[in-house]
PDB file of C-alpha atoms in Angstrom:
ATOM      1  CA  UNK A   1      -6.807  26.476   5.481  1.00 37.00           C
ATOM      2  CA  UNK A   2      -8.494  23.515   4.433  1.00 39.00           C
ATOM      3  CA  UNK A   3     -10.499  21.862   7.374  1.00 39.00           C
ATOM      4  CA  UNK A   4      -9.163  18.127   6.465  1.00 38.00           C
ATOM      5  CA  UNK A   5      -5.567  19.207   6.154  1.00 37.00           C
ATOM      6  CA  UNK A   6      -2.568  18.720   8.344  1.00 40.00           C
ATOM      7  CA  UNK A   7       0.079  21.081   9.008  1.00 41.00           C
ATOM      8  CA  UNK A   8       3.665  20.125   9.620  1.00 42.00           C
ATOM      9  CA  UNK A   9       5.293  22.350  12.557  1.00 45.00           C
ATOM     10  CA  UNK A  10       8.460  22.100  13.846  1.00 43.00           C
ATOM     11  CA  UNK A  11       9.693  24.106  17.453  1.00 42.00           C
ATOM     12  CA  UNK A  12      13.314  24.910  18.882  1.00 40.00           C
ATOM     13  CA  UNK A  13      13.067  24.737  22.589  1.00 41.00           C
ATOM     14  CA  UNK A  14      14.548  27.945  23.959  1.00 41.00           C
ATOM     15  CA  UNK A  15      16.478  26.193  26.940  1.00 42.00           C
ATOM     16  CA  UNK A  16      17.984  22.893  24.940  1.00 40.00           C
ATOM     17  CA  UNK A  17      17.666  24.140  21.443  1.00 40.00           C
ATOM     18  CA  UNK A  18      16.286  20.496  20.473  1.00 40.00           C
ATOM     19  CA  UNK A  19      14.419  20.415  17.466  1.00 40.00           C
ATOM     20  CA  UNK A  20      10.425  18.946  17.960  1.00 40.00           C
ATOM     21  CA  UNK A  21       8.783  18.031  14.676  1.00 41.00           C
ATOM     22  CA  UNK A  22       5.450  16.989  14.896  1.00 42.00           C
ATOM     23  CA  UNK A  23       2.481  16.621  11.997  1.00 44.00           C
ATOM     24  CA  UNK A  24      -0.665  18.458  13.953  1.00 44.00           C
ATOM     25  CA  UNK A  25      -4.040  17.298  13.250  1.00 43.00           C
ATOM     26  CA  UNK A  26      -6.810  19.454  12.112  1.00 39.00           C
ATOM     27  CA  UNK A  27      -8.449  18.971  15.816  1.00 40.00           C
ATOM     28  CA  UNK A  28      -5.570  20.848  17.140  1.00 43.00           C
ATOM     29  CA  UNK A  29      -5.352  24.200  15.339  1.00 42.00           C
ATOM     30  CA  UNK A  30      -7.612  26.962  14.556  1.00 41.00           C
ATOM     31  CA  UNK A  31      -6.752  29.523  12.085  1.00 40.00           C
ATOM     32  CA  UNK A  32      -8.274  32.935  12.221  1.00 39.00           C
ATOM     33  CA  UNK A  33      -8.058  34.640   8.697  1.00 35.00           C
ATOM     34  CA  UNK A  34      -9.086  38.190  10.154  1.00 37.00           C
ATOM     35  CA  UNK A  35      -6.299  38.511  12.929  1.00 38.00           C
ATOM     36  CA  UNK A  36      -3.932  36.225  10.297  1.00 36.00           C
ATOM     37  CA  UNK A  37      -3.148  34.300  13.113  1.00 40.00           C
ATOM     38  CA  UNK A  38      -2.912  30.755  13.903  1.00 42.00           C
ATOM     39  CA  UNK A  39      -3.725  29.117  17.627  1.00 44.00           C
ATOM     40  CA  UNK A  40      -1.773  25.362  17.865  1.00 45.00           C
ATOM     41  CA  UNK A  41      -2.056  23.209  21.137  1.00 45.00           C
ATOM     42  CA  UNK A  42       1.269  21.789  20.837  1.00 45.00           C
ATOM     43  CA  UNK A  43       1.729  17.697  21.168  1.00 43.00           C
ATOM     44  CA  UNK A  44       2.159  16.259  24.384  1.00 42.00           C
ATOM     45  CA  UNK A  45       5.899  15.597  23.780  1.00 40.00           C
ATOM     46  CA  UNK A  46       6.138  18.942  23.239  1.00 38.00           C
ATOM     47  CA  UNK A  47       4.347  20.191  26.463  1.00 36.00           C
ATOM     48  CA  UNK A  48       6.278  17.499  28.472  1.00 36.00           C
ATOM     49  CA  UNK A  49       9.606  19.199  27.570  1.00 36.00           C
ATOM     50  CA  UNK A  50       8.380  22.506  29.331  1.00 34.00           C
ATOM     51  CA  UNK A  51       6.417  21.344  31.751  1.00 34.00           C
ATOM     52  CA  UNK A  52       3.288  23.036  31.412  1.00 35.00           C
ATOM     53  CA  UNK A  53       0.247  23.309  29.199  1.00 33.00           C
ATOM     54  CA  UNK A  54      -0.515  26.407  27.216  1.00 37.00           C
ATOM     55  CA  UNK A  55      -0.971  27.209  23.662  1.00 40.00           C
ATOM     56  CA  UNK A  56       1.211  28.954  20.735  1.00 42.00           C
ATOM     57  CA  UNK A  57      -0.482  31.933  18.990  1.00 41.00           C
ATOM     58  CA  UNK A  58       1.579  32.358  15.867  1.00 40.00           C
ATOM     59  CA  UNK A  59       1.375  35.710  13.951  1.00 38.00           C
ATOM     60  CA  UNK A  60       2.693  35.086  10.590  1.00 38.00           C
ATOM     61  CA  UNK A  61       2.866  38.707   9.882  1.00 38.00           C
ATOM     62  CA  UNK A  62       5.587  38.775  12.209  1.00 35.00           C
ATOM     63  CA  UNK A  63       6.547  34.941  12.151  1.00 33.00           C
ATOM     64  CA  UNK A  64       7.182  34.794  15.618  1.00 34.00           C
ATOM     65  CA  UNK A  65       5.741  33.216  19.130  1.00 33.00           C
ATOM     66  CA  UNK A  66       3.476  35.748  20.838  1.00 30.00           C
ATOM     67  CA  UNK A  67       2.281  33.332  23.529  1.00 32.00           C
ATOM     68  CA  UNK A  68       2.884  29.970  24.888  1.00 33.00           C
ATOM     69  CA  UNK A  69       5.919  27.679  25.926  1.00 32.00           C
ATOM     70  CA  UNK A  70       9.431  29.033  25.595  1.00 31.00           C
ATOM     71  CA  UNK A  71      10.301  27.963  22.082  1.00 29.00           C
ATOM     72  CA  UNK A  72      12.083  30.875  20.560  1.00 28.00           C
ATOM     73  CA  UNK A  73      11.188  29.761  16.476  1.00 29.00           C
ATOM     74  CA  UNK A  74       8.727  28.191  15.010  1.00 32.00           C
ATOM     75  CA  UNK A  75       9.112  27.350  11.131  1.00 33.00           C
ATOM     76  CA  UNK A  76       6.018  27.993   9.044  1.00 34.00           C
ATOM     77  CA  UNK A  77       3.521  25.227   8.718  1.00 33.00           C
ATOM     78  CA  UNK A  78       2.892  23.437   5.556  1.00 32.00           C
ATOM     79  CA  UNK A  79      -0.613  24.568   3.850  1.00 31.00           C
ATOM     80  CA  UNK A  80      -0.610  27.679   5.816  1.00 32.00           C
ATOM     81  CA  UNK A  81      -1.490  31.219   4.238  1.00 33.00           C
ATOM     82  CA  UNK A  82       1.299  33.805   4.863  1.00 32.00           C
ATOM     83  CA  UNK A  83       0.130  37.335   5.826  1.00 33.00           C
ATOM     84  CA  UNK A  84       0.416  39.621   2.713  1.00 33.00           C
ATOM     85  CA  UNK A  85       2.486  41.781   5.179  1.00 36.00           C
ATOM     86  CA  UNK A  86       5.241  39.475   5.392  1.00 36.00           C
ATOM     87  CA  UNK A  87       8.089  39.308   2.838  1.00 48.00           C
ATOM     88  CA  UNK A  88       8.182  35.792   1.084  1.00 56.00           C
ATOM     89  CA  UNK A  89      10.477  35.564  -2.121  1.00 84.00           C
ATOM     90  CA  UNK A  90       9.086  33.614  -4.937  1.00 90.00           C
ATOM     91  CA  UNK A  91      11.120  31.176  -4.487  1.00 95.00           C
ATOM     92  CA  UNK A  92       9.635  30.590  -1.055  1.00 95.00           C
ATOM     93  CA  UNK A  93       6.199  30.477  -2.479  1.00 94.00           C
ATOM     94  CA  UNK A  94       7.179  27.875  -5.139  1.00 97.00           C
ATOM     95  CA  UNK A  95       9.244  25.820  -2.521  1.00 97.00           C
ATOM     96  CA  UNK A  96       6.124  25.449  -0.414  1.00 96.00           C
ATOM     97  CA  UNK A  97       4.517  24.090  -3.408  1.00 97.00           C
ATOM     98  CA  UNK A  98       7.293  21.301  -3.547  1.00 97.00           C
ATOM     99  CA  UNK A  99       6.568  20.609   0.417  1.00 97.00           C
ATOM    100  CA  UNK A 100       2.977  20.049  -0.473  1.00 96.00           C
ATOM    101  CA  UNK A 101       4.142  17.328  -2.757  1.00 97.00           C
ATOM    102  CA  UNK A 102       6.546  15.920  -0.117  1.00 97.00           C
ATOM    103  CA  UNK A 103       3.541  15.838   2.308  1.00 96.00           C
ATOM    104  CA  UNK A 104       1.770  13.841  -0.112  1.00 96.00           C
ATOM    105  CA  UNK A 105       4.959  11.547   0.122  1.00 96.00           C
ATOM    106  CA  UNK A 106       4.845  11.025   3.708  1.00 96.00           C
ATOM    107  CA  UNK A 107       1.179   9.806   3.508  1.00 95.00           C
ATOM    108  CA  UNK A 108       1.894   7.316   1.274  1.00 95.00           C
ATOM    109  CA  UNK A 109       4.729   6.033   3.346  1.00 95.00           C
ATOM    110  CA  UNK A 110       7.383   6.958   0.901  1.00 96.00           C
ATOM    111  CA  UNK A 111      10.538   9.340   1.664  1.00 97.00           C
ATOM    112  CA  UNK A 112       8.887  12.636   1.857  1.00 97.00           C
ATOM    113  CA  UNK A 113      10.447  14.657  -0.966  1.00 98.00           C
ATOM    114  CA  UNK A 114       8.489  16.900  -3.522  1.00 98.00           C
ATOM    115  CA  UNK A 115       9.114  18.549  -6.635  1.00 98.00           C
ATOM    116  CA  UNK A 116       7.344  20.994  -8.785  1.00 98.00           C
ATOM    117  CA  UNK A 117       8.531  22.459 -12.298  1.00 98.00           C
ATOM    118  CA  UNK A 118       7.620  26.292 -12.966  1.00 97.00           C
ATOM    119  CA  UNK A 119       7.696  27.954 -16.296  1.00 96.00           C
ATOM    120  CA  UNK A 120       6.797  31.815 -17.188  1.00 93.00           C
ATOM    121  CA  UNK A 121       5.007  32.033 -13.507  1.00 93.00           C
ATOM    122  CA  UNK A 122       3.185  28.962 -14.000  1.00 96.00           C
ATOM    123  CA  UNK A 123       3.524  25.134 -12.470  1.00 97.00           C
ATOM    124  CA  UNK A 124       3.561  23.023 -15.394  1.00 97.00           C
ATOM    125  CA  UNK A 125       4.344  19.514 -13.540  1.00 97.00           C
ATOM    126  CA  UNK A 126       4.421  18.279  -9.849  1.00 97.00           C
ATOM    127  CA  UNK A 127       5.671  15.187  -8.746  1.00 97.00           C
ATOM    128  CA  UNK A 128       6.544  13.349  -5.252  1.00 97.00           C
ATOM    129  CA  UNK A 129       8.767   9.837  -4.487  1.00 97.00           C
ATOM    130  CA  UNK A 130       6.686   6.819  -5.563  1.00 97.00           C
ATOM    131  CA  UNK A 131       9.290   4.993  -5.050  1.00 97.00           C
ATOM    132  CA  UNK A 132       7.714   2.128  -2.853  1.00 96.00           C
ATOM    133  CA  UNK A 133       4.178   2.561  -4.864  1.00 96.00           C
ATOM    134  CA  UNK A 134       5.495   1.573  -8.182  1.00 96.00           C
ATOM    135  CA  UNK A 135       8.326  -0.835  -6.915  1.00 97.00           C
ATOM    136  CA  UNK A 136      10.484   1.658  -9.118  1.00 97.00           C
ATOM    137  CA  UNK A 137      13.949   2.651  -7.778  1.00 97.00           C
ATOM    138  CA  UNK A 138      13.806   5.828 -10.487  1.00 97.00           C
ATOM    139  CA  UNK A 139      10.503   7.001  -9.413  1.00 97.00           C
ATOM    140  CA  UNK A 140      12.195  10.081  -7.689  1.00 98.00           C
ATOM    141  CA  UNK A 141      10.101  13.407  -7.234  1.00 98.00           C
ATOM    142  CA  UNK A 142      12.306  15.250  -9.788  1.00 98.00           C
ATOM    143  CA  UNK A 143      12.040  12.406 -12.630  1.00 98.00           C
ATOM    144  CA  UNK A 144       8.322  12.305 -12.270  1.00 97.00           C
ATOM    145  CA  UNK A 145       7.933  15.882 -12.520  1.00 97.00           C
ATOM    146  CA  UNK A 146      10.349  16.278 -15.181  1.00 98.00           C
ATOM    147  CA  UNK A 147       8.383  13.426 -17.341  1.00 97.00           C
ATOM    148  CA  UNK A 148       5.047  15.374 -16.801  1.00 97.00           C
ATOM    149  CA  UNK A 149       6.836  18.534 -17.409  1.00 97.00           C
ATOM    150  CA  UNK A 150       7.937  16.721 -21.071  1.00 97.00           C
ATOM    151  CA  UNK A 151       4.728  15.336 -21.422  1.00 97.00           C
ATOM    152  CA  UNK A 152       2.873  18.929 -20.843  1.00 96.00           C
ATOM    153  CA  UNK A 153       5.108  20.882 -23.306  1.00 96.00           C
ATOM    154  CA  UNK A 154       5.716  17.972 -25.982  1.00 97.00           C
ATOM    155  CA  UNK A 155       8.958  18.759 -25.824  1.00 97.00           C
ATOM    156  CA  UNK A 156      12.363  16.846 -23.848  1.00 97.00           C
ATOM    157  CA  UNK A 157      13.868  20.166 -23.790  1.00 98.00           C
ATOM    158  CA  UNK A 158      12.579  22.019 -20.492  1.00 98.00           C
ATOM    159  CA  UNK A 159      13.533  25.446 -21.398  1.00 96.00           C
ATOM    160  CA  UNK A 160      12.914  28.711 -19.788  1.00 95.00           C
ATOM    161  CA  UNK A 161      11.856  26.201 -16.622  1.00 97.00           C
ATOM    162  CA  UNK A 162      12.659  26.658 -13.095  1.00 97.00           C
ATOM    163  CA  UNK A 163      13.055  22.958 -11.039  1.00 98.00           C
ATOM    164  CA  UNK A 164      12.033  23.185  -7.107  1.00 98.00           C
ATOM    165  CA  UNK A 165      12.772  20.512  -5.208  1.00 98.00           C
ATOM    166  CA  UNK A 166      12.703  20.049  -1.201  1.00 98.00           C
ATOM    167  CA  UNK A 167      15.983  17.775  -0.779  1.00 97.00           C
ATOM    168  CA  UNK A 168      18.944  18.075  -3.004  1.00 98.00           C
ATOM    169  CA  UNK A 169      18.916  15.834  -6.013  1.00 98.00           C
ATOM    170  CA  UNK A 170      20.819  12.615  -6.364  1.00 98.00           C
ATOM    171  CA  UNK A 171      23.368  11.802  -9.155  1.00 98.00           C
ATOM    172  CA  UNK A 172      20.173  10.381 -10.863  1.00 98.00           C
ATOM    173  CA  UNK A 173      18.025  12.965 -11.153  1.00 98.00           C
ATOM    174  CA  UNK A 174      20.899  15.630 -11.334  1.00 98.00           C
ATOM    175  CA  UNK A 175      21.750  14.065 -14.392  1.00 98.00           C
ATOM    176  CA  UNK A 176      17.898  14.206 -15.238  1.00 98.00           C
ATOM    177  CA  UNK A 177      18.072  18.330 -14.668  1.00 98.00           C
ATOM    178  CA  UNK A 178      21.055  18.712 -17.279  1.00 98.00           C
ATOM    179  CA  UNK A 179      19.739  16.472 -19.930  1.00 98.00           C
ATOM    180  CA  UNK A 180      16.313  18.163 -19.757  1.00 98.00           C
ATOM    181  CA  UNK A 181      18.195  21.774 -20.120  1.00 98.00           C
ATOM    182  CA  UNK A 182      16.238  22.802 -17.321  1.00 98.00           C
ATOM    183  CA  UNK A 183      18.222  26.328 -16.745  1.00 97.00           C
ATOM    184  CA  UNK A 184      17.679  26.685 -12.939  1.00 97.00           C
ATOM    185  CA  UNK A 185      17.504  24.523 -10.025  1.00 98.00           C
ATOM    186  CA  UNK A 186      16.277  25.749  -6.549  1.00 97.00           C
ATOM    187  CA  UNK A 187      16.308  22.962  -3.692  1.00 97.00           C
ATOM    188  CA  UNK A 188      15.612  22.819  -0.185  1.00 97.00           C
ATOM    189  CA  UNK A 189      17.939  21.136   2.250  1.00 96.00           C
ATOM    190  CA  UNK A 190      21.546  19.423   1.407  1.00 96.00           C
ATOM    191  CA  UNK A 191      21.822  15.680   1.184  1.00 96.00           C
ATOM    192  CA  UNK A 192      24.721  14.623   3.028  1.00 94.00           C
ATOM    193  CA  UNK A 193      24.819  11.047   2.014  1.00 95.00           C
ATOM    194  CA  UNK A 194      23.146  11.244  -2.127  1.00 96.00           C
ATOM    195  CA  UNK A 195      23.463  14.847  -2.886  1.00 97.00           C
ATOM    196  CA  UNK A 196      24.989  15.332  -6.262  1.00 97.00           C
ATOM    197  CA  UNK A 197      24.617  19.322  -6.584  1.00 97.00           C
ATOM    198  CA  UNK A 198      27.313  20.651  -4.487  1.00 95.00           C
ATOM    199  CA  UNK A 199      27.838  17.994  -1.619  1.00 95.00           C
ATOM    200  CA  UNK A 200      28.912  14.658  -3.189  1.00 96.00           C
ATOM    201  CA  UNK A 201      29.252  16.017  -6.623  1.00 96.00           C
ATOM    202  CA  UNK A 202      28.245  19.092  -8.762  1.00 97.00           C
ATOM    203  CA  UNK A 203      26.721  17.515 -11.915  1.00 98.00           C
ATOM    204  CA  UNK A 204      24.521  20.431 -12.732  1.00 97.00           C
ATOM    205  CA  UNK A 205      27.677  22.843 -12.649  1.00 96.00           C
ATOM    206  CA  UNK A 206      29.908  20.479 -13.993  1.00 96.00           C
ATOM    207  CA  UNK A 207      32.022  22.305 -17.015  1.00 95.00           C
ATOM    208  CA  UNK A 208      32.599  19.193 -18.961  1.00 96.00           C
ATOM    209  CA  UNK A 209      29.028  18.701 -19.669  1.00 96.00           C
ATOM    210  CA  UNK A 210      27.359  20.562 -22.532  1.00 94.00           C
ATOM    211  CA  UNK A 211      24.810  21.832 -20.256  1.00 97.00           C
ATOM    212  CA  UNK A 212      25.058  23.699 -17.214  1.00 96.00           C
ATOM    213  CA  UNK A 213      22.506  24.704 -14.324  1.00 97.00           C
ATOM    214  CA  UNK A 214      21.969  27.513 -11.854  1.00 96.00           C
ATOM    215  CA  UNK A 215      21.793  26.367  -8.538  1.00 96.00           C
ATOM    216  CA  UNK A 216      20.079  27.977  -5.690  1.00 96.00           C
ATOM    217  CA  UNK A 217      20.217  26.033  -2.327  1.00 95.00           C
ATOM    218  CA  UNK A 218      18.959  26.184   1.167  1.00 94.00           C
ATOM    219  CA  UNK A 219      15.531  27.612   0.421  1.00 95.00           C
ATOM    220  CA  UNK A 220      13.348  26.570   3.111  1.00 95.00           C
ATOM    221  CA  UNK A 221      16.061  24.127   4.104  1.00 94.00           C
ATOM    222  CA  UNK A 222      15.061  23.528   7.626  1.00 94.00           C
ATOM    223  CA  UNK A 223      11.568  22.849   6.722  1.00 95.00           C
ATOM    224  CA  UNK A 224      12.716  20.633   4.092  1.00 96.00           C
ATOM    225  CA  UNK A 225      15.015  18.570   6.429  1.00 95.00           C
ATOM    226  CA  UNK A 226      12.629  18.550   8.967  1.00 95.00           C
ATOM    227  CA  UNK A 227      10.170  16.581   7.229  1.00 95.00           C
ATOM    228  CA  UNK A 228      12.621  13.949   5.826  1.00 95.00           C
ATOM    229  CA  UNK A 229      13.774  13.573   9.560  1.00 94.00           C
ATOM    230  CA  UNK A 230      10.238  13.212  11.311  1.00 94.00           C
ATOM    231  CA  UNK A 231       9.921  10.128   8.376  1.00 94.00           C
ATOM    232  CA  UNK A 232      13.202   8.391   9.201  1.00 93.00           C
ATOM    233  CA  UNK A 233      12.113   9.082  13.180  1.00 93.00           C
ATOM    234  CA  UNK A 234       8.920   7.087  12.565  1.00 91.00           C
ATOM    235  CA  UNK A 235      10.685   4.497  10.848  1.00 90.00           C
ATOM    236  CA  UNK A 236      13.155   3.909  13.378  1.00 91.00           C
ATOM    237  CA  UNK A 237      10.337   4.000  15.932  1.00 89.00           C
ATOM    238  CA  UNK A 238       8.144   1.566  13.884  1.00 83.00           C
ATOM    239  CA  UNK A 239      11.315  -1.046  13.357  1.00 82.00           C
ATOM    240  CA  UNK A 240      11.781  -1.262  17.362  1.00 79.00           C
ATOM    241  CA  UNK A 241       8.544  -1.659  18.035  1.00 76.00           C
ATOM    242  CA  UNK A 242       7.793  -4.666  15.848  1.00 67.00           C
TER     243      UNK A 242
END
């Protein structure tokens, strides 16, 4: 693990089932490559909910809490190696790269949505939300990635590609996926307010269009949703304190 990186953790408190989401700075954790474990000091906000001070030791080969406060679920952090023995699907592996893109958006104070495009086992394009940075309402993660992939392949058609995005695409992005002839879409969390791939609409699978996309939803959905929830929580807190 890069010593300068941060990890995004989400605990679920066993007693209350309340989700606690937090970015943990590098000083709060240590990765043990030999033991394939991660030692994390939970944030004060998490400790106060259980009234004790201890550390969590996460063994990623088991993906469970071995010691520490009574949290019964630990969601994999970003940029953390996964044990060689842990069963991880290809979709989860690629989605973690999309989550890294989402974290880059978070660091830019953008809505944290990330996207990658994979062709024949290789990432050919990446993208994350840049609507605020570029002052462009169309600069969504999917649009940025599709544009980059088309440039890399020198083609407006992205056949034999799979698009991974952390949040269900909106109508604009769903339309772009269809127009670029991407055969498969994999996304993380559903978007109840703008999702156009099964929630409000289902543009990629609409039989009236001349191209249909296979949709695989819900890959690492909780991790994907948690990052967006944390972003908007911070936005609300900033507004209250202003």
